[in-house]
mmCIF file of C-alpha atoms and ligand atoms in Angstrom:
data_model
loop_
_atom_site.group_PDB
_atom_site.id
_atom_site.type_symbol
_atom_site.label_atom_id
_atom_site.label_comp_id
_atom_site.label_asym_id
_atom_site.label_seq_id
_atom_site.Cartn_x
_atom_site.Cartn_y
_atom_site.Cartn_z
ATOM 1 C CA MET A 1 124.559 67.408 -2.779
ATOM 2 C CA LEU A 2 123.979 71.003 -1.649
ATOM 3 C CA ILE A 3 120.543 72.562 -1.386
ATOM 4 C CA LEU A 4 120.057 76.298 -1.215
ATOM 5 C CA ILE A 5 117.340 77.200 1.288
ATOM 6 C CA ILE A 6 115.696 80.591 0.818
ATOM 7 C CA SER A 7 112.584 82.234 2.194
ATOM 8 C CA ASP A 8 110.725 85.541 2.341
ATOM 9 C CA ILE A 9 112.240 87.125 -0.742
ATOM 10 C CA HIS A 10 109.450 89.695 -0.757
ATOM 11 C CA ALA A 11 110.017 91.051 -4.251
ATOM 12 C CA ASN A 12 113.556 92.209 -3.500
ATOM 13 C CA LEU A 13 115.513 91.210 -6.612
ATOM 14 C CA THR A 14 118.759 92.879 -5.518
ATOM 15 C CA ALA A 15 118.830 90.819 -2.321
ATOM 16 C CA LEU A 16 117.870 87.644 -4.199
ATOM 17 C CA ASP A 17 120.629 88.101 -6.770
ATOM 18 C CA ALA A 18 123.160 88.784 -3.999
ATOM 19 C CA VAL A 19 122.179 85.491 -2.368
ATOM 20 C CA LEU A 20 122.323 83.544 -5.631
ATOM 21 C CA SER A 21 125.823 84.761 -6.420
ATOM 22 C CA ASP A 22 127.086 84.368 -2.840
ATOM 23 C CA ALA A 23 125.762 80.824 -2.477
ATOM 24 C CA GLY A 24 128.271 79.339 -4.957
ATOM 25 C CA GLU A 25 127.446 75.956 -6.482
ATOM 26 C CA PHE A 26 124.241 74.252 -5.447
ATOM 27 C CA ASP A 27 122.248 71.342 -6.853
ATOM 28 C CA ALA A 28 118.740 72.300 -5.857
ATOM 29 C CA VAL A 29 116.749 75.151 -4.346
ATOM 30 C CA TRP A 30 114.006 74.942 -1.757
ATOM 31 C CA CYS A 31 112.080 78.184 -1.400
ATOM 32 C CA LEU A 32 109.815 78.479 1.629
ATOM 33 C CA GLY A 33 107.455 81.135 0.296
ATOM 34 C CA ASP A 34 106.665 84.835 0.260
ATOM 35 C CA LEU A 35 108.204 85.493 -3.124
ATOM 36 C CA VAL A 36 106.278 88.772 -3.321
ATOM 37 C CA GLY A 37 104.853 91.470 -1.031
ATOM 38 C CA TYR A 38 106.683 94.554 0.379
ATOM 39 C CA GLY A 39 109.298 94.932 -2.370
ATOM 40 C CA PRO A 40 109.376 96.548 -5.815
ATOM 41 C CA ASP A 41 110.280 93.557 -8.037
ATOM 42 C CA PRO A 42 107.520 90.929 -7.867
ATOM 43 C CA ASN A 43 107.659 89.853 -11.520
ATOM 44 C CA GLU A 44 111.440 89.771 -11.628
ATOM 45 C CA CYS A 45 111.641 87.706 -8.433
ATOM 46 C CA VAL A 46 109.040 85.154 -9.505
ATOM 47 C CA GLU A 47 110.777 84.818 -12.868
ATOM 48 C CA ARG A 48 114.227 84.436 -11.302
ATOM 49 C CA ILE A 49 113.005 81.805 -8.845
ATOM 50 C CA ARG A 50 111.124 79.826 -11.467
ATOM 51 C CA GLN A 51 114.364 79.363 -13.399
ATOM 52 C CA LEU A 52 116.327 77.914 -10.489
ATOM 53 C CA PRO A 53 117.515 74.299 -10.791
ATOM 54 C CA ASN A 54 115.557 71.470 -9.132
ATOM 55 C CA LEU A 55 113.263 73.917 -7.455
ATOM 56 C CA VAL A 56 110.746 73.117 -4.752
ATOM 57 C CA CYS A 57 108.751 76.239 -3.986
ATOM 58 C CA LEU A 58 106.053 76.906 -1.397
ATOM 59 C CA ILE A 59 103.472 79.643 -1.211
ATOM 60 C CA GLY A 60 103.593 82.169 1.654
ATOM 61 C CA ASN A 61 100.859 84.282 3.202
ATOM 62 C CA HIS A 62 101.703 87.332 1.056
ATOM 63 C CA ASP A 63 101.678 85.244 -2.137
ATOM 64 C CA ALA A 64 98.359 83.708 -1.031
ATOM 65 C CA ALA A 65 96.887 87.176 -0.456
ATOM 66 C CA VAL A 66 98.033 88.344 -3.895
ATOM 67 C CA ILE A 67 96.255 85.422 -5.593
ATOM 68 C CA LYS A 68 93.233 85.914 -3.277
ATOM 69 C CA ARG A 69 93.537 82.494 -1.648
ATOM 70 C CA ILE A 70 93.424 84.218 1.739
ATOM 71 C CA ASP A 71 91.557 87.331 2.776
ATOM 72 C CA ILE A 72 93.468 90.577 2.491
ATOM 73 C CA ALA A 73 91.552 91.846 5.561
ATOM 74 C CA SER A 74 93.895 89.789 7.732
ATOM 75 C CA PHE A 75 96.795 92.105 6.767
ATOM 76 C CA ASN A 76 97.693 95.432 8.355
ATOM 77 C CA ASP A 77 97.127 98.586 6.272
ATOM 78 C CA GLU A 78 100.603 98.884 4.841
ATOM 79 C CA ALA A 79 101.024 95.187 4.052
ATOM 80 C CA ARG A 80 97.626 95.332 2.358
ATOM 81 C CA GLN A 81 98.748 98.323 0.310
ATOM 82 C CA ALA A 82 101.756 96.317 -0.887
ATOM 83 C CA VAL A 83 99.519 93.347 -1.770
ATOM 84 C CA ILE A 84 97.184 95.565 -3.817
ATOM 85 C CA TRP A 85 100.115 97.155 -5.636
ATOM 86 C CA THR A 86 101.563 93.689 -6.347
ATOM 87 C CA GLN A 87 98.217 92.535 -7.760
ATOM 88 C CA SER A 88 98.223 95.542 -10.077
ATOM 89 C CA VAL A 89 101.630 94.775 -11.607
ATOM 90 C CA LEU A 90 101.962 90.975 -11.502
ATOM 91 C CA SER A 91 101.798 89.334 -14.923
ATOM 92 C CA GLN A 92 99.217 86.660 -15.668
ATOM 93 C CA THR A 93 101.943 84.013 -16.067
ATOM 94 C CA ASN A 94 103.461 84.838 -12.692
ATOM 95 C CA LEU A 95 100.042 84.930 -11.065
ATOM 96 C CA GLU A 96 99.339 81.463 -12.418
ATOM 97 C CA TYR A 97 102.715 80.286 -11.140
ATOM 98 C CA LEU A 98 101.822 81.399 -7.597
ATOM 99 C CA GLN A 99 98.403 79.736 -7.946
ATOM 100 C CA GLY A 100 100.130 76.401 -8.521
ATOM 101 C CA LEU A 101 102.093 76.457 -5.242
ATOM 102 C CA ASN A 102 101.321 74.668 -1.961
ATOM 103 C CA ALA A 103 102.098 75.848 1.557
ATOM 104 C CA TYR A 104 103.418 72.506 2.782
ATOM 105 C CA THR A 105 105.295 69.552 1.384
ATOM 106 C CA THR A 106 107.278 66.552 2.593
ATOM 107 C CA LEU A 107 110.453 65.434 0.887
ATOM 108 C CA ASP A 108 112.712 62.517 1.972
ATOM 109 C CA SER A 109 113.740 63.552 5.450
ATOM 110 C CA VAL A 110 112.492 67.112 5.480
ATOM 111 C CA THR A 111 109.081 68.729 5.796
ATOM 112 C CA LEU A 112 108.785 72.196 4.311
ATOM 113 C CA ALA A 113 106.221 74.748 5.481
ATOM 114 C CA HIS A 114 106.014 78.501 5.138
ATOM 115 C CA GLY A 115 104.902 79.286 8.710
ATOM 116 C CA SER A 116 104.756 76.072 10.710
ATOM 117 C CA PRO A 117 103.890 72.402 10.111
ATOM 118 C CA ARG A 118 100.742 72.890 12.215
ATOM 119 C CA GLN A 119 99.482 75.974 10.357
ATOM 120 C CA PRO A 120 101.579 76.285 7.195
ATOM 121 C CA ILE A 121 100.370 79.709 6.119
ATOM 122 C CA TRP A 122 99.934 81.678 9.315
ATOM 123 C CA GLU A 123 101.654 80.417 12.432
ATOM 124 C CA TYR A 124 104.886 82.102 13.549
ATOM 125 C CA LEU A 125 107.476 79.967 15.304
ATOM 126 C CA LEU A 126 109.074 82.469 17.642
ATOM 127 C CA ASP A 127 109.357 80.657 20.967
ATOM 128 C CA THR A 128 110.203 77.205 22.282
ATOM 129 C CA ARG A 129 106.685 76.548 23.576
ATOM 130 C CA THR A 130 105.071 76.931 20.143
ATOM 131 C CA ALA A 131 107.956 75.147 18.444
ATOM 132 C CA THR A 132 107.784 72.199 20.878
ATOM 133 C CA LYS A 133 104.084 71.728 20.051
ATOM 134 C CA ASN A 134 104.878 71.779 16.361
ATOM 135 C CA PHE A 135 107.273 68.818 16.597
ATOM 136 C CA GLU A 136 104.093 66.679 16.809
ATOM 137 C CA PHE A 137 102.935 67.913 13.425
ATOM 138 C CA PHE A 138 105.637 66.458 11.189
ATOM 139 C CA ASP A 139 107.117 62.965 10.924
ATOM 140 C CA THR A 140 110.419 63.664 9.228
ATOM 141 C CA PRO A 141 113.597 64.408 11.222
ATOM 142 C CA PHE A 142 113.678 68.001 10.012
ATOM 143 C CA CYS A 143 111.267 70.767 9.169
ATOM 144 C CA PHE A 144 112.314 73.967 7.382
ATOM 145 C CA VAL A 145 110.166 77.061 7.850
ATOM 146 C CA GLY A 146 110.244 80.768 7.018
ATOM 147 C CA HIS A 147 107.632 83.457 7.783
ATOM 148 C CA SER A 148 109.144 85.013 10.940
ATOM 149 C CA HIS A 149 112.119 86.434 8.975
ATOM 150 C CA LEU A 150 114.329 85.369 11.898
ATOM 151 C CA PRO A 151 117.183 82.902 11.430
ATOM 152 C CA VAL A 152 116.644 80.438 14.231
ATOM 153 C CA ILE A 153 116.921 76.742 15.044
ATOM 154 C CA PHE A 154 114.673 74.774 17.390
ATOM 155 C CA GLN A 155 116.117 71.369 18.170
ATOM 156 C CA LYS A 156 115.168 68.323 20.136
ATOM 157 C CA TYR A 157 117.221 65.337 21.223
ATOM 158 C CA ASP A 158 115.620 61.989 22.102
ATOM 159 C CA GLY A 159 113.870 62.079 25.434
ATOM 160 C CA GLN A 160 113.967 65.832 25.577
ATOM 161 C CA GLU A 161 110.594 67.310 26.459
ATOM 162 C CA ASN A 162 111.031 70.895 25.307
ATOM 163 C CA ALA A 163 112.844 72.089 22.235
ATOM 164 C CA ASP A 164 115.928 74.322 22.552
ATOM 165 C CA LEU A 165 116.162 77.559 20.634
ATOM 166 C CA PHE A 166 119.384 78.903 19.271
ATOM 167 C CA ILE A 167 120.524 81.508 16.785
ATOM 168 C CA PRO A 168 123.136 80.079 14.432
ATOM 169 C CA LYS A 169 126.394 81.894 13.759
ATOM 170 C CA GLN A 170 127.225 82.889 10.225
ATOM 171 C CA ASP A 171 129.389 80.418 8.269
ATOM 172 C CA SER A 172 128.879 77.707 10.858
ATOM 173 C CA HIS A 173 128.379 74.265 9.377
ATOM 174 C CA LEU A 174 126.075 72.945 12.049
ATOM 175 C CA GLU A 175 125.485 69.284 12.513
ATOM 176 C CA MET A 176 121.739 68.956 12.759
ATOM 177 C CA ALA A 177 120.189 67.474 15.896
ATOM 178 C CA PRO A 178 118.094 64.289 15.530
ATOM 179 C CA ARG A 179 115.023 66.480 15.165
ATOM 180 C CA ALA A 180 115.047 70.166 14.333
ATOM 181 C CA ILE A 181 112.970 73.002 12.931
ATOM 182 C CA LEU A 182 115.212 75.395 11.032
ATOM 183 C CA ASN A 183 114.560 78.856 9.635
ATOM 184 C CA PRO A 184 117.080 80.325 7.162
ATOM 185 C CA GLY A 185 115.930 83.923 7.819
ATOM 186 C CA SER A 186 114.676 86.291 5.138
ATOM 187 C CA VAL A 187 116.302 87.135 1.818
ATOM 188 C CA GLY A 188 114.437 90.353 1.141
ATOM 189 C CA GLN A 189 113.340 91.810 4.481
ATOM 190 C CA PRO A 190 115.448 90.611 7.455
ATOM 191 C CA ARG A 191 114.013 91.437 10.882
ATOM 192 C CA ASP A 192 116.840 90.584 13.263
ATOM 193 C CA ARG A 193 118.513 94.017 13.152
ATOM 194 C CA ASP A 194 120.974 92.774 10.573
ATOM 195 C CA PRO A 195 119.986 94.248 7.181
ATOM 196 C CA ARG A 196 121.992 91.728 5.149
ATOM 197 C CA ALA A 197 120.139 89.077 3.138
ATOM 198 C CA ALA A 198 119.948 85.688 4.886
ATOM 199 C CA TYR A 199 119.930 82.141 3.540
ATOM 200 C CA ALA A 200 121.187 78.648 4.337
ATOM 201 C CA ILE A 201 122.812 75.732 2.577
ATOM 202 C CA TYR A 202 121.584 72.293 3.567
ATOM 203 C CA ASN A 203 123.774 69.283 2.953
ATOM 204 C CA PRO A 204 121.521 66.209 3.231
ATOM 205 C CA ASP A 205 124.423 63.736 3.046
ATOM 206 C CA ALA A 206 126.418 65.275 5.887
ATOM 207 C CA GLN A 207 123.234 66.545 7.579
ATOM 208 C CA THR A 208 124.656 69.997 8.060
ATOM 209 C CA TRP A 209 123.087 73.444 7.946
ATOM 210 C CA SER A 210 125.261 76.335 6.892
ATOM 211 C CA TYR A 211 123.750 79.688 7.709
ATOM 212 C CA GLN A 212 124.883 82.713 5.703
ATOM 213 C CA ARG A 213 124.446 86.488 5.376
ATOM 214 C CA VAL A 214 125.340 88.683 2.427
ATOM 215 C CA PRO A 215 125.227 92.475 2.019
ATOM 216 C CA TYR A 216 123.400 93.964 -0.968
ATOM 217 C CA ASP A 217 122.685 97.403 -2.420
ATOM 218 C CA ILE A 218 119.781 98.439 -0.172
ATOM 219 C CA PRO A 219 119.487 102.079 -1.434
ATOM 220 C CA SER A 220 118.835 100.882 -4.988
ATOM 221 C CA VAL A 221 115.862 98.842 -3.759
ATOM 222 C CA GLN A 222 114.584 101.787 -1.719
ATOM 223 C CA VAL A 223 114.705 104.003 -4.832
ATOM 224 C CA ARG A 224 112.487 101.534 -6.729
ATOM 225 C CA MET A 225 110.104 101.255 -3.775
ATOM 226 C CA ARG A 226 109.797 105.046 -3.613
ATOM 227 C CA ALA A 227 109.199 105.260 -7.369
ATOM 228 C CA ASN A 228 106.257 102.861 -6.952
ATOM 229 C CA ASN A 229 104.845 104.674 -3.904
ATOM 230 C CA LEU A 230 105.274 101.689 -1.629
ATOM 231 C CA PRO A 231 104.819 102.392 2.119
ATOM 232 C CA GLN A 232 107.584 104.481 3.678
ATOM 233 C CA ARG A 233 107.847 102.209 6.709
ATOM 234 C CA HIS A 234 108.685 99.245 4.482
ATOM 235 C CA ILE A 235 111.303 101.348 2.718
ATOM 236 C CA ASN A 236 112.879 102.439 6.011
ATOM 237 C CA ARG A 237 113.018 99.053 7.652
ATOM 238 C CA LEU A 238 115.347 97.590 5.009
ATOM 239 C CA SER A 239 118.178 99.901 6.164
ATOM 240 C CA THR A 240 118.313 98.492 9.668
ATOM 241 C CA GLY A 241 116.681 95.084 9.295
ATOM 242 C CA TRP A 242 113.684 95.285 11.596
HETATM 243 ZN ZN1 ZN D 301 107.329 87.010 4.888
#
């Protein structure tokens, strides 16, 4: 059994398709939210994701803003601009799809949350202190999160007080620690200075996490963003992954 783990697609269909073809065979897909926001292809991305096999899909803060579940005032100007544009183009069917999503769920041995198990929509897990606290907020061995757009693993062995942080290497099939919080990175807007789309493959039988990157045609996405008058800063950042 292989499960494709994706997050923070942000309406970037070119990046999403690159991930789907690079990932090879998989049996299920767990998507950790932020299907839309920033990018030019919100309808296409929601439609592509909805068709994926054995899908579990969470809502992210950008999706929640688009469906007005959270206040748009909490976003910075440019992110807000992208939310308003997304609201203006998203089809009713896709809007209703986003309305049906939750920000948190527990499967067999994994908890899924967009931001963190403590605050599924908003909290960023960027440091060991915050991550260590969050180990108290889920009961399963593992928790998969997105939101920060940074591929990172926080892990804890028995008796260990503070979680360790490490950045996985591409193509590494990591054996997962007894307890871990894992972030696959972002498909559509990476922020670790590597512009390639990020994802992971989780093997629940072997308990391994395989972290991957794949290049995609960034200029073609930037052309569509420009055509829709999306913020220049969001266009620029795709080139360098910040
Ligand atoms: Zn995001």
